[in-house]
Structures are given as C-alpha cells and as structure tokens.
PDB file of C-alpha atoms in Angstrom:
ATOM      1  CA  GLU A   1     -15.782 -11.202  -7.703  1.00  0.00           C
ATOM      2  CA  ALA A   2     -13.068 -11.256  -5.045  1.00  0.00           C
ATOM      3  CA  GLN A   3     -12.641  -7.767  -3.725  1.00  0.00           C
ATOM      4  CA  VAL A   4     -12.193  -5.333  -0.866  1.00  0.00           C
ATOM      5  CA  THR A   5     -14.877  -2.676  -0.639  1.00  0.00           C
ATOM      6  CA  GLN A   6     -14.833   0.584   1.257  1.00  0.00           C
ATOM      7  CA  ASN A   7     -17.586   3.044   2.016  1.00  0.00           C
ATOM      8  CA  PRO A   8     -17.915   5.866   1.577  1.00  0.00           C
ATOM      9  CA  ARG A   9     -15.516   6.612  -1.262  1.00  0.00           C
ATOM     10  CA  TYR A  10     -15.597  10.333  -0.548  1.00  0.00           C
ATOM     11  CA  LEU A  11     -16.479  12.155   2.643  1.00  0.00           C
ATOM     12  CA  ILE A  12     -16.356  15.768   3.720  1.00  0.00           C
ATOM     13  CA  THR A  13     -17.006  16.384   7.391  1.00  0.00           C
ATOM     14  CA  VAL A  14     -16.326  18.902  10.146  1.00  0.00           C
ATOM     15  CA  THR A  15     -13.987  18.755  13.102  1.00  0.00           C
ATOM     16  CA  GLY A  16     -15.271  16.649  15.966  1.00  0.00           C
ATOM     17  CA  LYS A  17     -18.090  14.856  14.166  1.00  0.00           C
ATOM     18  CA  LYS A  18     -17.625  11.122  14.665  1.00  0.00           C
ATOM     19  CA  LEU A  19     -17.436   9.041  11.521  1.00  0.00           C
ATOM     20  CA  THR A  20     -16.912   5.443  10.462  1.00  0.00           C
ATOM     21  CA  VAL A  21     -15.384   4.170   7.248  1.00  0.00           C
ATOM     22  CA  THR A  22     -16.416   0.613   6.523  1.00  0.00           C
ATOM     23  CA  CYS A  23     -14.231  -2.053   4.951  1.00  0.00           C
ATOM     24  CA  SER A  24     -15.383  -5.462   3.834  1.00  0.00           C
ATOM     25  CA  GLN A  25     -13.656  -8.340   2.034  1.00  0.00           C
ATOM     26  CA  ASN A  26     -15.214 -11.443   0.523  1.00  0.00           C
ATOM     27  CA  MET A  27     -12.069 -13.564   0.260  1.00  0.00           C
ATOM     28  CA  ASN A  28     -12.168 -15.044   3.787  1.00  0.00           C
ATOM     29  CA  HIS A  29      -8.853 -13.334   4.540  1.00  0.00           C
ATOM     30  CA  GLU A  30      -7.596 -13.371   8.084  1.00  0.00           C
ATOM     31  CA  TYR A  31      -5.362 -10.308   7.909  1.00  0.00           C
ATOM     32  CA  MET A  32      -6.801  -6.835   7.400  1.00  0.00           C
ATOM     33  CA  SER A  33      -5.204  -3.453   7.647  1.00  0.00           C
ATOM     34  CA  TRP A  34      -5.873   0.269   7.336  1.00  0.00           C
ATOM     35  CA  TYR A  35      -3.488   2.758   5.742  1.00  0.00           C
ATOM     36  CA  ARG A  36      -3.482   6.444   5.085  1.00  0.00           C
ATOM     37  CA  GLN A  37      -1.744   7.918   2.071  1.00  0.00           C
ATOM     38  CA  ASP A  38      -0.475  11.475   2.066  1.00  0.00           C
ATOM     39  CA  PRO A  39       1.499  13.251  -0.668  1.00  0.00           C
ATOM     40  CA  GLY A  40       5.223  12.598  -0.444  1.00  0.00           C
ATOM     41  CA  LEU A  41       4.900  10.211   2.498  1.00  0.00           C
ATOM     42  CA  GLY A  42       3.743   6.946   1.021  1.00  0.00           C
ATOM     43  CA  LEU A  43       1.298   4.605   2.693  1.00  0.00           C
ATOM     44  CA  ARG A  44       1.424   4.476   6.476  1.00  0.00           C
ATOM     45  CA  GLN A  45      -0.235   1.780   8.486  1.00  0.00           C
ATOM     46  CA  ILE A  46      -2.845   2.885  11.032  1.00  0.00           C
ATOM     47  CA  TYR A  47      -4.086  -0.390  12.506  1.00  0.00           C
ATOM     48  CA  TYR A  48      -4.059  -4.022  11.512  1.00  0.00           C
ATOM     49  CA  SER A  49      -5.855  -7.175  12.526  1.00  0.00           C
ATOM     50  CA  MET A  50      -4.433 -10.689  12.379  1.00  0.00           C
ATOM     51  CA  ASN A  51      -7.827 -12.276  12.998  1.00  0.00           C
ATOM     52  CA  VAL A  52     -11.232 -11.771  14.584  1.00  0.00           C
ATOM     53  CA  GLU A  53     -11.012  -9.848  17.859  1.00  0.00           C
ATOM     54  CA  VAL A  54      -7.247  -9.328  17.373  1.00  0.00           C
ATOM     55  CA  THR A  55      -6.145  -5.792  16.502  1.00  0.00           C
ATOM     56  CA  ASP A  56      -2.843  -3.969  16.830  1.00  0.00           C
ATOM     57  CA  LYS A  57      -1.536  -0.468  16.319  1.00  0.00           C
ATOM     58  CA  GLY A  58       0.417   0.392  13.233  1.00  0.00           C
ATOM     59  CA  ASP A  59       2.669   3.387  12.760  1.00  0.00           C
ATOM     60  CA  VAL A  60       0.090   6.163  13.064  1.00  0.00           C
ATOM     61  CA  PRO A  61      -2.799   4.959  15.287  1.00  0.00           C
ATOM     62  CA  GLU A  62      -3.473   8.222  17.154  1.00  0.00           C
ATOM     63  CA  GLY A  63      -7.001   9.494  16.638  1.00  0.00           C
ATOM     64  CA  TYR A  64      -8.295   6.234  15.175  1.00  0.00           C
ATOM     65  CA  LYS A  65     -10.084   3.144  16.452  1.00  0.00           C
ATOM     66  CA  VAL A  66     -10.874  -0.149  14.778  1.00  0.00           C
ATOM     67  CA  SER A  67     -12.828  -3.272  15.558  1.00  0.00           C
ATOM     68  CA  ARG A  68     -12.851  -6.799  14.139  1.00  0.00           C
ATOM     69  CA  LYS A  69     -16.000  -8.482  15.335  1.00  0.00           C
ATOM     70  CA  GLU A  70     -16.286 -10.656  12.243  1.00  0.00           C
ATOM     71  CA  LYS A  71     -13.775 -11.846   9.707  1.00  0.00           C
ATOM     72  CA  ARG A  72     -15.038  -9.949   6.678  1.00  0.00           C
ATOM     73  CA  ASN A  73     -15.415  -6.465   8.234  1.00  0.00           C
ATOM     74  CA  PHE A  74     -12.836  -4.067   9.625  1.00  0.00           C
ATOM     75  CA  PRO A  75     -14.307  -0.583  10.177  1.00  0.00           C
ATOM     76  CA  LEU A  76     -12.151   2.460  10.860  1.00  0.00           C
ATOM     77  CA  ILE A  77     -13.587   4.862  13.416  1.00  0.00           C
ATOM     78  CA  LEU A  78     -12.642   8.500  13.911  1.00  0.00           C
ATOM     79  CA  GLU A  79     -14.211   9.524  17.197  1.00  0.00           C
ATOM     80  CA  SER A  80     -13.331  13.208  16.884  1.00  0.00           C
ATOM     81  CA  PRO A  81     -11.858  13.940  13.458  1.00  0.00           C
ATOM     82  CA  SER A  82      -9.401  16.777  13.057  1.00  0.00           C
ATOM     83  CA  PRO A  83      -8.112  18.518   9.908  1.00  0.00           C
ATOM     84  CA  ASN A  84      -4.780  16.630  10.090  1.00  0.00           C
ATOM     85  CA  GLN A  85      -6.747  13.459   9.403  1.00  0.00           C
ATOM     86  CA  THR A  86      -7.629  14.730   5.957  1.00  0.00           C
ATOM     87  CA  SER A  87      -6.146  12.021   3.790  1.00  0.00           C
ATOM     88  CA  LEU A  88      -6.726   9.132   1.416  1.00  0.00           C
ATOM     89  CA  TYR A  89      -7.476   5.936   3.308  1.00  0.00           C
ATOM     90  CA  PHE A  90      -7.011   2.391   2.088  1.00  0.00           C
ATOM     91  CA  CYS A  91      -8.169  -0.871   3.571  1.00  0.00           C
ATOM     92  CA  ALA A  92      -6.291  -4.028   2.617  1.00  0.00           C
ATOM     93  CA  SER A  93      -6.553  -7.739   3.303  1.00  0.00           C
ATOM     94  CA  SER A  94      -4.432 -10.830   2.794  1.00  0.00           C
ATOM     95  CA  PRO A  95      -4.869 -14.533   3.612  1.00  0.00           C
ATOM     96  CA  GLU A  96      -2.409 -14.314   6.476  1.00  0.00           C
ATOM     97  CA  GLY A  97       0.076 -11.665   7.561  1.00  0.00           C
ATOM     98  CA  LEU A  98       2.992 -13.760   6.375  1.00  0.00           C
ATOM     99  CA  SER A  99       5.898 -12.614   4.270  1.00  0.00           C
ATOM    100  CA  LYS A 100       4.834 -14.029   0.927  1.00  0.00           C
ATOM    101  CA  ASP A 101       1.223 -12.945   0.916  1.00  0.00           C
ATOM    102  CA  THR A 102      -0.034 -10.258  -1.405  1.00  0.00           C
ATOM    103  CA  GLN A 103      -2.226  -7.594   0.079  1.00  0.00           C
ATOM    104  CA  TYR A 104      -5.405  -6.736  -1.792  1.00  0.00           C
ATOM    105  CA  PHE A 105      -6.328  -3.103  -1.500  1.00  0.00           C
ATOM    106  CA  GLY A 106      -9.723  -1.464  -1.520  1.00  0.00           C
ATOM    107  CA  PRO A 107     -10.507   1.473  -3.824  1.00  0.00           C
ATOM    108  CA  GLY A 108      -9.778   4.107  -1.198  1.00  0.00           C
ATOM    109  CA  THR A 109     -11.766   6.670   0.786  1.00  0.00           C
ATOM    110  CA  ARG A 110     -10.910  10.322   0.368  1.00  0.00           C
ATOM    111  CA  LEU A 111     -11.665  12.110   3.632  1.00  0.00           C
ATOM    112  CA  THR A 112     -11.678  15.871   4.120  1.00  0.00           C
ATOM    113  CA  VAL A 113     -12.050  17.267   7.629  1.00  0.00           C
ATOM    114  CA  LEU A 114     -12.889  20.977   7.713  1.00  0.00           C
TER     115      LEU A 114
ATOM    116  CA  LYS B   1      14.380   9.461   6.989  1.00  0.00           C
ATOM    117  CA  ASN B   2      12.148   6.991   5.210  1.00  0.00           C
ATOM    118  CA  GLN B   3      13.512   3.484   5.110  1.00  0.00           C
ATOM    119  CA  VAL B   4      12.408   3.181   1.473  1.00  0.00           C
ATOM    120  CA  GLU B   5      13.376   5.919  -0.967  1.00  0.00           C
ATOM    121  CA  GLN B   6      12.140   5.992  -4.542  1.00  0.00           C
ATOM    122  CA  SER B   7      13.375   7.987  -7.481  1.00  0.00           C
ATOM    123  CA  PRO B   8      12.480   9.870  -9.481  1.00  0.00           C
ATOM    124  CA  GLN B   9       9.423  11.379  -7.803  1.00  0.00           C
ATOM    125  CA  SER B  10       7.807  11.783 -11.179  1.00  0.00           C
ATOM    126  CA  LEU B  11       8.606  10.878 -14.742  1.00  0.00           C
ATOM    127  CA  ILE B  12       7.100  11.708 -18.121  1.00  0.00           C
ATOM    128  CA  ILE B  13       7.888   9.544 -21.136  1.00  0.00           C
ATOM    129  CA  LEU B  14       6.516   9.038 -24.626  1.00  0.00           C
ATOM    130  CA  GLU B  15       4.469   6.011 -25.510  1.00  0.00           C
ATOM    131  CA  GLY B  16       6.636   3.147 -26.702  1.00  0.00           C
ATOM    132  CA  LYS B  17       9.714   4.234 -24.758  1.00  0.00           C
ATOM    133  CA  ASN B  18      11.333   2.298 -21.932  1.00  0.00           C
ATOM    134  CA  CYS B  19      11.918   3.580 -18.425  1.00  0.00           C
ATOM    135  CA  THR B  20      13.473   2.490 -15.148  1.00  0.00           C
ATOM    136  CA  LEU B  21      12.292   3.363 -11.665  1.00  0.00           C
ATOM    137  CA  GLN B  22      14.567   3.065  -8.647  1.00  0.00           C
ATOM    138  CA  CYS B  23      14.039   1.947  -5.069  1.00  0.00           C
ATOM    139  CA  ASN B  24      16.700   2.131  -2.358  1.00  0.00           C
ATOM    140  CA  TYR B  25      16.002   0.780   1.093  1.00  0.00           C
ATOM    141  CA  THR B  26      17.572   0.447   4.517  1.00  0.00           C
ATOM    142  CA  VAL B  27      15.076  -2.048   5.960  1.00  0.00           C
ATOM    143  CA  SER B  28      16.964  -4.780   7.770  1.00  0.00           C
ATOM    144  CA  PRO B  29      16.833  -7.697   8.056  1.00  0.00           C
ATOM    145  CA  PHE B  30      15.319  -7.986   4.620  1.00  0.00           C
ATOM    146  CA  SER B  31      12.435 -10.344   3.880  1.00  0.00           C
ATOM    147  CA  ASN B  32      11.014  -9.346   0.518  1.00  0.00           C
ATOM    148  CA  LEU B  33      10.383  -6.428  -1.778  1.00  0.00           C
ATOM    149  CA  ARG B  34       7.237  -5.749  -3.755  1.00  0.00           C
ATOM    150  CA  TRP B  35       6.413  -3.362  -6.515  1.00  0.00           C
ATOM    151  CA  TYR B  36       2.828  -2.121  -6.658  1.00  0.00           C
ATOM    152  CA  LYS B  37       1.055  -0.189  -9.393  1.00  0.00           C
ATOM    153  CA  GLN B  38      -1.509   2.352  -8.253  1.00  0.00           C
ATOM    154  CA  ASP B  39      -3.812   3.847 -10.850  1.00  0.00           C
ATOM    155  CA  THR B  40      -5.300   7.233 -10.048  1.00  0.00           C
ATOM    156  CA  GLY B  41      -8.254   6.835  -7.718  1.00  0.00           C
ATOM    157  CA  ARG B  42      -7.611   3.128  -7.147  1.00  0.00           C
ATOM    158  CA  GLY B  43      -5.873   0.991  -4.577  1.00  0.00           C
ATOM    159  CA  PRO B  44      -2.384  -0.427  -5.222  1.00  0.00           C
ATOM    160  CA  VAL B  45      -2.118  -3.703  -7.116  1.00  0.00           C
ATOM    161  CA  SER B  46       0.868  -6.014  -6.737  1.00  0.00           C
ATOM    162  CA  LEU B  47       3.164  -6.371  -9.773  1.00  0.00           C
ATOM    163  CA  THR B  48       6.033  -8.474  -8.463  1.00  0.00           C
ATOM    164  CA  ILE B  49       7.518  -9.804  -5.265  1.00  0.00           C
ATOM    165  CA  MET B  50      11.201 -10.574  -4.828  1.00  0.00           C
ATOM    166  CA  THR B  51      12.955 -12.412  -2.056  1.00  0.00           C
ATOM    167  CA  PHE B  52      16.593 -12.301  -1.028  1.00  0.00           C
ATOM    168  CA  SER B  53      17.729 -14.951  -3.485  1.00  0.00           C
ATOM    169  CA  GLU B  54      15.994 -13.484  -6.534  1.00  0.00           C
ATOM    170  CA  ASN B  55      17.838 -11.040  -8.797  1.00  0.00           C
ATOM    171  CA  THR B  56      15.301 -10.581 -11.558  1.00  0.00           C
ATOM    172  CA  LYS B  57      11.605 -11.202 -11.970  1.00  0.00           C
ATOM    173  CA  SER B  58       9.392 -10.342 -14.916  1.00  0.00           C
ATOM    174  CA  ASN B  59       5.677  -9.763 -15.260  1.00  0.00           C
ATOM    175  CA  GLY B  60       4.890  -9.043 -18.882  1.00  0.00           C
ATOM    176  CA  ARG B  61       6.526  -5.737 -19.814  1.00  0.00           C
ATOM    177  CA  TYR B  62       7.562  -5.156 -16.213  1.00  0.00           C
ATOM    178  CA  THR B  63      10.933  -6.441 -15.015  1.00  0.00           C
ATOM    179  CA  ALA B  64      12.085  -5.978 -11.451  1.00  0.00           C
ATOM    180  CA  THR B  65      15.668  -6.403 -10.300  1.00  0.00           C
ATOM    181  CA  LEU B  66      17.045  -6.710  -6.810  1.00  0.00           C
ATOM    182  CA  ASP B  67      20.546  -6.249  -5.448  1.00  0.00           C
ATOM    183  CA  ALA B  68      20.291  -7.258  -1.804  1.00  0.00           C
ATOM    184  CA  ASP B  69      23.934  -6.357  -1.175  1.00  0.00           C
ATOM    185  CA  THR B  70      23.486  -2.717  -2.133  1.00  0.00           C
ATOM    186  CA  LYS B  71      19.842  -2.687  -1.017  1.00  0.00           C
ATOM    187  CA  GLN B  72      18.605  -1.466  -4.365  1.00  0.00           C
ATOM    188  CA  SER B  73      15.779  -2.490  -6.644  1.00  0.00           C
ATOM    189  CA  SER B  74      14.630  -1.243 -10.005  1.00  0.00           C
ATOM    190  CA  LEU B  75      11.475  -1.630 -12.031  1.00  0.00           C
ATOM    191  CA  HIS B  76      11.991  -1.536 -15.775  1.00  0.00           C
ATOM    192  CA  ILE B  77       9.022  -0.931 -18.049  1.00  0.00           C
ATOM    193  CA  THR B  78       9.468  -1.895 -21.681  1.00  0.00           C
ATOM    194  CA  ALA B  79       7.582  -0.409 -24.622  1.00  0.00           C
ATOM    195  CA  SER B  80       5.431   1.776 -22.416  1.00  0.00           C
ATOM    196  CA  GLN B  81       1.720   2.151 -23.014  1.00  0.00           C
ATOM    197  CA  LEU B  82      -0.693   4.892 -22.038  1.00  0.00           C
ATOM    198  CA  SER B  83      -2.182   2.508 -19.466  1.00  0.00           C
ATOM    199  CA  ASP B  84       1.163   2.393 -17.667  1.00  0.00           C
ATOM    200  CA  SER B  85       0.461   5.913 -16.396  1.00  0.00           C
ATOM    201  CA  ALA B  86       0.222   5.380 -12.642  1.00  0.00           C
ATOM    202  CA  SER B  87       2.162   5.601  -9.417  1.00  0.00           C
ATOM    203  CA  TYR B  88       4.601   2.778  -8.738  1.00  0.00           C
ATOM    204  CA  ILE B  89       5.227   1.968  -5.117  1.00  0.00           C
ATOM    205  CA  CYS B  90       8.097  -0.042  -3.653  1.00  0.00           C
ATOM    206  CA  VAL B  91       7.354  -1.911  -0.419  1.00  0.00           C
ATOM    207  CA  VAL B  92       9.994  -3.672   1.673  1.00  0.00           C
ATOM    208  CA  ARG B  93       9.207  -6.135   4.426  1.00  0.00           C
ATOM    209  CA  ASN B  94      11.297  -6.669   7.544  1.00  0.00           C
ATOM    210  CA  ARG B  95      12.097 -10.326   8.163  1.00  0.00           C
ATOM    211  CA  TYR B  96      12.307  -9.893  11.926  1.00  0.00           C
ATOM    212  CA  ASN B  97       8.833  -8.514  12.606  1.00  0.00           C
ATOM    213  CA  ASN B  98       7.117  -8.651   9.169  1.00  0.00           C
ATOM    214  CA  ASP B  99       6.753  -4.881   9.320  1.00  0.00           C
ATOM    215  CA  MET B 100       6.263  -3.285   5.885  1.00  0.00           C
ATOM    216  CA  ARG B 101       7.760   0.011   4.764  1.00  0.00           C
ATOM    217  CA  PHE B 102       6.282   1.850   1.816  1.00  0.00           C
ATOM    218  CA  GLY B 103       8.112   4.186  -0.511  1.00  0.00           C
ATOM    219  CA  ALA B 104       6.434   7.454  -1.487  1.00  0.00           C
ATOM    220  CA  GLY B 105       6.114   6.207  -5.048  1.00  0.00           C
ATOM    221  CA  THR B 106       7.105   7.368  -8.524  1.00  0.00           C
ATOM    222  CA  ARG B 107       4.413   9.034 -10.577  1.00  0.00           C
ATOM    223  CA  LEU B 108       4.774   7.890 -14.208  1.00  0.00           C
ATOM    224  CA  THR B 109       2.987   9.653 -17.041  1.00  0.00           C
ATOM    225  CA  VAL B 110       3.061   8.124 -20.510  1.00  0.00           C
ATOM    226  CA  LYS B 111       2.151  10.563 -23.260  1.00  0.00           C
ATOM    227  CA  PRO B 112       1.069   9.741 -26.814  1.00  0.00           C
TER     228      PRO B 112
END
C-alpha cells in the first residue's frame, strides 16, 4: 500500500532531550516536507527536500533539523526541544514539488514537550 | 495576516443537509488552489485542485468553485453524511515560487 509513515505517533518528552521523528514513504517520491499544525494557525512548513541531499528551510525552521540521506526517509530532529515545539507534526511527500502534484500526508505525530 | 482565510471556523449541520465553506486568499501570483479533508487524528487528503482557468470542479458530493478575480473559493458539500465530519483546509500555491499557504481550516460536524 502506498503510504507515508511516521513514528512515533505520540511522544511526551522534557525540555532539552533530543528526539527524532522518522518519516518514510514507499512511493519513490522526490519531494518531502515537514509541517507543524497548531490550533488556529493552519499547517506551517518547517523544512522541505526536493531530492536526496537537498534540503531547504520552510517558514518555521528554527529549532529543527532534517536530513535526506536516502529518497524514502526524511527524519525531523529536535536537538533541544522546548515547550513551544509542542504541536502536531505532519510529514508529506509528492512526486515532484511542481504545481500540479498532490501531497500525500502521513498520519501525524503529536509531540508534547514539558 | 494569513494569506489564506477560511470561514466559518466551525460549522455544525444535520445529516442530509448541504453546506458551503469559504476560502479567501491574497496569494499572488496565483498558481492553484486545493481543498483538503482532514479527519481527526489523520493527515490531510486532497479533495480537489483548481487552476486559474477552472471555475468549478466536482468530486462526488463535493463541489469546489473558484473566482480568481475576487480571489475567493468555496467548497459545497451536498447531502452531508456523518463521515463528512472533518476539518477542511484550503491551500493556495504561489506561481512565482511554488510556495504553499494553508488556511486554518473549517471544522465541520455533521450530526444525525
């Protein structure tokens, strides 16, 4: 089944404890992206990747890192999480980052930073 | 101010009724506009995509309209079902840099 998977789905952690949220897609998509979703604000892009070893900042990259060492995986890294990073995170992929392409979203990761 | 504004924020309707959700945007130059459906606890799923030249597009009981002159779009849901309960998100893409702007969404609840 074609899909985008994220792990973990739920995570509660404490300030400063490094964490990684994994994202994997099995559709051979070139474009991958991370978003956070907060009440009343809509989805905001954190980072995106046009292809392997190519990553760029989105609208809200501060406090996050990503890597794209292989096409299928695009992990999101929080080196020193803070409470303002408590949010719902979505990974998405599409064949290419072109105007007509549909993005396929993962199921989401709900992160709470205490 | 968000470049994509959706209204209403939330809406409750009875099963079988119709409803219309609104999306106003200021993104320019315009490339395309998508409506996504997001079920609780799930990622968004694309319903329709509309480009500059398209005024209306249907997907089953969902019909999206676009007025590129007034920068407005609507999503009309006909004969609502309980499974239509979800958030509906409007996303507008910028033709210049392919940047996407997301609306905050409309939370629709369909009651029996």
